[in-house]
Coordinates of C-alpha atoms in Angstrom, one line a residue:
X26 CA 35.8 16.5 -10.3
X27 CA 35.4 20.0 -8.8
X28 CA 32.2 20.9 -10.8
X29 CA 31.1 17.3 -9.8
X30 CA 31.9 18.5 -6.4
X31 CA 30.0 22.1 -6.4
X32 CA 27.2 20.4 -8.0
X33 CA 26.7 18.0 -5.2
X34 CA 26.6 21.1 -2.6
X35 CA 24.5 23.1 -4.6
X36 CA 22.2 19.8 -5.1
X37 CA 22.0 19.5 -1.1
X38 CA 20.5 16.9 0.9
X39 CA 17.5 14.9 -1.0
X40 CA 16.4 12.5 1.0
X41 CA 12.9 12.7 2.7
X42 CA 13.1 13.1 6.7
X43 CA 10.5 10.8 7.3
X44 CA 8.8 9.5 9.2
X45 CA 10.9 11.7 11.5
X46 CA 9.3 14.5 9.5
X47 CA 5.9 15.3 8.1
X48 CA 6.0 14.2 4.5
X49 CA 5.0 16.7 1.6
X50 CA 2.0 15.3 -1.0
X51 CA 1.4 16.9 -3.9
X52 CA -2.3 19.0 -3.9
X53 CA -4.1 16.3 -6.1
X54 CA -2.9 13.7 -4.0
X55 CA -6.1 11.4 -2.7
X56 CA -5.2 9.3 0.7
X57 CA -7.4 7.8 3.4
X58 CA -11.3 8.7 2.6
X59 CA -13.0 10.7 5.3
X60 CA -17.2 11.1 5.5
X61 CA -19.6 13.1 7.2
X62 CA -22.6 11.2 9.2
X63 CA -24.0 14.4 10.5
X64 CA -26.7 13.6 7.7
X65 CA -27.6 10.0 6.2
X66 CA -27.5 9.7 2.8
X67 CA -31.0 9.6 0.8
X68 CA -32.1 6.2 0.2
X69 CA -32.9 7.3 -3.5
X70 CA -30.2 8.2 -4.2
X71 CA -27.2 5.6 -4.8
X72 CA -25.1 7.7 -6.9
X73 CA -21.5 6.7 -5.8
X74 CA -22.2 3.3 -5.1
X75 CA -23.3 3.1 -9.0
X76 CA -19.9 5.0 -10.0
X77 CA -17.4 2.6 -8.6
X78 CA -16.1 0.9 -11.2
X79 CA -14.4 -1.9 -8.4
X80 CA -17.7 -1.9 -6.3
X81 CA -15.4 -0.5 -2.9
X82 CA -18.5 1.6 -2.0
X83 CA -21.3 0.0 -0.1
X84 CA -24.5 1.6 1.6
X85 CA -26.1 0.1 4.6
X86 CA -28.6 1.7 7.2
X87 CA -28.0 5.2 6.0
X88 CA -23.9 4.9 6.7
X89 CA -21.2 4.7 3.9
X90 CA -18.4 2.3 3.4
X91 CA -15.2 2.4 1.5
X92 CA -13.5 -0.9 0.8
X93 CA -9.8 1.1 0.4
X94 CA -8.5 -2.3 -0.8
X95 CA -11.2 -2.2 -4.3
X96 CA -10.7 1.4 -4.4
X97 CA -9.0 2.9 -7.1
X98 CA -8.7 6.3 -5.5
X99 CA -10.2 8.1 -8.6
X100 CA -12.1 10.4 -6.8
X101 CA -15.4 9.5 -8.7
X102 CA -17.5 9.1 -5.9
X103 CA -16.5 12.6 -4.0
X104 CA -16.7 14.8 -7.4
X105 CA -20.0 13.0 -8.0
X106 CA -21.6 13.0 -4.5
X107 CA -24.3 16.2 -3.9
X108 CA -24.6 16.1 -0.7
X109 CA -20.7 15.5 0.0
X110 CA -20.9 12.9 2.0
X111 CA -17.4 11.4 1.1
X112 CA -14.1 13.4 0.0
X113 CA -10.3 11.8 0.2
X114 CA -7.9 13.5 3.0
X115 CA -4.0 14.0 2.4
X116 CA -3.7 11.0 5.0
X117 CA -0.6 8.4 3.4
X118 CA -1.3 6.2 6.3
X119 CA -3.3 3.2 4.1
X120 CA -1.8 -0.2 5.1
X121 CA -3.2 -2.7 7.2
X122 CA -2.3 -6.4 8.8
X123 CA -6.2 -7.5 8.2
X124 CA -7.9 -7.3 5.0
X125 CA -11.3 -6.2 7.1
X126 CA -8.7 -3.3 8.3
X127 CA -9.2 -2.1 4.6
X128 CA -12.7 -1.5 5.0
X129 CA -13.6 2.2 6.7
X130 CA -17.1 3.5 7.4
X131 CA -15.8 5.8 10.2
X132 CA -13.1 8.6 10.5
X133 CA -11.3 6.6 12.6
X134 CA -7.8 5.6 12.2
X135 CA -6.8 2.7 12.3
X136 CA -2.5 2.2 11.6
X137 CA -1.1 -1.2 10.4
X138 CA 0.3 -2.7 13.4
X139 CA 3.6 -4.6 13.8
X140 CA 4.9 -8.2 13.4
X141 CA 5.2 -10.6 16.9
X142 CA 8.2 -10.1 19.0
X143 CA 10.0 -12.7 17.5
X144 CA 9.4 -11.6 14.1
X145 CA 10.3 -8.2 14.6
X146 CA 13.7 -9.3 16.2
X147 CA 14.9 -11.3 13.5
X148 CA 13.6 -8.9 10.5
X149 CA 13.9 -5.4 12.7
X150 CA 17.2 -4.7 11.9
X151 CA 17.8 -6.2 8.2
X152 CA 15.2 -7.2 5.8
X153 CA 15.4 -9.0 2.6
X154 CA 12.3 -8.4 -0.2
X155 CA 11.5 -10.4 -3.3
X156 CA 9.0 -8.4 -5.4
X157 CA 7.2 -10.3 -7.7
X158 CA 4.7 -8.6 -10.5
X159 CA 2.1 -10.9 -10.8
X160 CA 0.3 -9.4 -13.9
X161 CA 0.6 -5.7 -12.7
X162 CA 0.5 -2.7 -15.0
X163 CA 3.9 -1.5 -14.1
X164 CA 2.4 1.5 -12.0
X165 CA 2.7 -0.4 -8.5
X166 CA 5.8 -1.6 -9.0
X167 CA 7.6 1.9 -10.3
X168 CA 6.6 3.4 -7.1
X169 CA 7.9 0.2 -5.1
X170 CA 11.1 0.4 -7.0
X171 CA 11.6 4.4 -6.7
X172 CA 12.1 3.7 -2.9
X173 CA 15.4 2.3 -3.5
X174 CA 16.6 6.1 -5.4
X175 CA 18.2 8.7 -3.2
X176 CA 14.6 10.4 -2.4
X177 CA 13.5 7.8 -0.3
X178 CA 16.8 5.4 0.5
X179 CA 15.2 2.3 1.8
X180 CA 18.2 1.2 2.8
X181 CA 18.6 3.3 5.4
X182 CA 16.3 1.8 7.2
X183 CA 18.1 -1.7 6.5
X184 CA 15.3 -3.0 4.0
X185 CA 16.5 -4.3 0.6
X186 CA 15.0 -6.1 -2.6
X187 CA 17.2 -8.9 -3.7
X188 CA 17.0 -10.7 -6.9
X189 CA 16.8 -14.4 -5.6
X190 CA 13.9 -15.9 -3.6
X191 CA 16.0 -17.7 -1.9
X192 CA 18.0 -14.8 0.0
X193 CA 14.9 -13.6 0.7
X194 CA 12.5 -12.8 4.0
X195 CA 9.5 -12.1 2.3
X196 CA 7.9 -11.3 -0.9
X197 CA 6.0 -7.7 -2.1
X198 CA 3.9 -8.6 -4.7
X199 CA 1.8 -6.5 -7.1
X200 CA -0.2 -7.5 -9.7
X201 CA -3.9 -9.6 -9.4
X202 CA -2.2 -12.6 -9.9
X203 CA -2.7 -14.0 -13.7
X204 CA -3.2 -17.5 -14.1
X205 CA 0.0 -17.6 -16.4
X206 CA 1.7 -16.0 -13.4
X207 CA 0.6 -18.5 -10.7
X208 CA 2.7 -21.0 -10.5
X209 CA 5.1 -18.3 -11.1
X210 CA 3.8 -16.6 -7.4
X211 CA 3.5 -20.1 -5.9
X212 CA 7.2 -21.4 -6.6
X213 CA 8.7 -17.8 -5.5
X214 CA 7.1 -18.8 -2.3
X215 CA 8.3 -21.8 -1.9
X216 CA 12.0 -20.9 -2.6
X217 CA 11.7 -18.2 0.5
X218 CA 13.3 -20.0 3.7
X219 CA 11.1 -19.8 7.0
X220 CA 10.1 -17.6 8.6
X221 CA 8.5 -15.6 5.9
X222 CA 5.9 -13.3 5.1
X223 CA 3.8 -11.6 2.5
X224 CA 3.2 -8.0 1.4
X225 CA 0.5 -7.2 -1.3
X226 CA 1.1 -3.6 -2.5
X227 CA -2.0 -1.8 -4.5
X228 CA -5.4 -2.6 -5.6
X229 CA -4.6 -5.7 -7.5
X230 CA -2.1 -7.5 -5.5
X231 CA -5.2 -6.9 -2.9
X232 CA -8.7 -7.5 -4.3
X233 CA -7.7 -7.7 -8.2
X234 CA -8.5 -4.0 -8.6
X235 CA -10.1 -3.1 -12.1
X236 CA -10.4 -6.9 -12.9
X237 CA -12.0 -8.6 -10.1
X238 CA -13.9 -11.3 -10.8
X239 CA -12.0 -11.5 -14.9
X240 CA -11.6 -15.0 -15.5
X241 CA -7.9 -15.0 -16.3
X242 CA -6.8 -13.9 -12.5
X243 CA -7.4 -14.7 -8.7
X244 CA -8.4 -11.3 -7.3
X245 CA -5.5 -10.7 -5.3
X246 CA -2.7 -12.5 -3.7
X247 CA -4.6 -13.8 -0.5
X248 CA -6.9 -16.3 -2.4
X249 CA -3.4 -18.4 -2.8
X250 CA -0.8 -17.1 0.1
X251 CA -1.6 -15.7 3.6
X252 CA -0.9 -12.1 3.0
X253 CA 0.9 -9.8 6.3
X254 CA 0.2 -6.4 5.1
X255 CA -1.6 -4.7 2.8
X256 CA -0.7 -1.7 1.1
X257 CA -3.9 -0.2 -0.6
X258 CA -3.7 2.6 -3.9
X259 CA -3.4 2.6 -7.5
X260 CA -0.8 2.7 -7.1
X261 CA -0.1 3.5 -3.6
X262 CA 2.1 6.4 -3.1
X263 CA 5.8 5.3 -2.0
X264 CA 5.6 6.6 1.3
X265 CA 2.3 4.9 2.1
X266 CA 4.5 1.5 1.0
X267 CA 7.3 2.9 3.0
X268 CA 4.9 3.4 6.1
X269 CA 3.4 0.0 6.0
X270 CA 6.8 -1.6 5.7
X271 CA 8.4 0.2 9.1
X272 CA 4.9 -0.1 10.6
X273 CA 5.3 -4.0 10.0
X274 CA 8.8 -4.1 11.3
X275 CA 7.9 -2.2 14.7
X276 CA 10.3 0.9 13.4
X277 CA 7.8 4.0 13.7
X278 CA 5.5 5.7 16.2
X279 CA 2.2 7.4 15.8

């Protein structure tokens, strides 16, 4: 008991300040995409747009587009551009209420903004999450569940997954949404009592990610619920999930 003890004090404190503190990324992390206008792009040239294996990159009267909820965050497009006209900033802070949110072609940032009044009063203080992999990979939904270990303690801030729908406020889902895991998604829904909501967490749950348009899914959750938030990455990292959620719930500034 005593070495259990020592251990623990040697250990110290592991969970992450934030948001009351900055958070720390590893180097290689890629976050919100930042470009430079100073120049338009040549016409001829079309390089990134070609690379993106989701089609997130658009080019329209000389000014560049990311569609955050296609991209995959592989970097293709900033290793490949000559004239560096796009490169990936450190910035966690992805999610958005809109599905248009997702779609930057300036600097500017805009943060996911909160739930009504109401909502925020009854779910500010204790919220209840079914997550539901519909089709994913597994990568979304091991940096969903490693918010619940001591790192990041979601608890903390009162939010919780539960195992039945029907104890539920909302559901987090990853995943394109297969068509053997429709009816799946739909029934899920229906089990959560009102008021509810939705959260679609990575590339998939949002757009269908590396298999948009594949016959066997539905590109994302919102073609078959109304979605709240979106959380866009592949995965996202857990404290750009963490952010959206206390974003949504009213429970951070700045």
């Amino acid at each position: 008991m005593l070495k259990v003890i020592k251990t623990r004090f040697q250990q110290g404190h592991r969970t992450v300040k934030y948001p009351k503190g900055e958070p720390v990324l590893p180097e290689r992390y890629r976050g919100q995409p930042v470009f430079r206008h100073d120049q338009p792009c040549p016409e001829s040239c079309g390089l990134c747009e070609g690379l993106c294996p989701t089609g997130a990159i658009s080019y329209r009267e000389g000014c560049l587009s990311i569609d955050t909820g296609k991209c995959l965050f592989c970097g293709a497009c900033s290793e490949t551009c000559t004239q560096g006209r796009i490169a990936f900033s450190p910035e966690h802070r992805l999610a958005a209420r809109t599905r248009q949110d997702l779609v930057r072609f300036t600097n500017e940032l805009k943060l996911a903004e909160a739930l009504d009044a109401k909502s925020c009063k009854i779910f500010g203080r204790s919220l209840a999450l079914r997550q539901v992999s519909a089709g994913g990979c597994n990568a979304c939904e091991a940096d969903t569940n490693v918010l619940t270990t001591v790192v990041f303690d979601l608890s903390r801030f009162g939010i919780h997954f539960t195992a039945s729908p029907r104890h539920a406020d909302g559901l987090l889902v990853t995943g394109p949404v297969t068509r053997n895991m429709h009816l799946a998604l739909i029934k899920t829904w229906e089990a959560v009592p009102a008021p509810k909501f939705v959260i679609a967490v990575g590339a998939c749950a949002i757009s269908g990610g590396p298999y948009i348009g594949h016959s066997e899914t539905y590109n994302g959750v919102d073609s078959i619920l109304p979605v709240d938030l979106y959380v866009p990455g592949c995965p996202p990292h857990p404290l750009s999930i963490l952010d959206g959620l206390l974003r949504l719930l009213d429970r951070i500034d700045g």
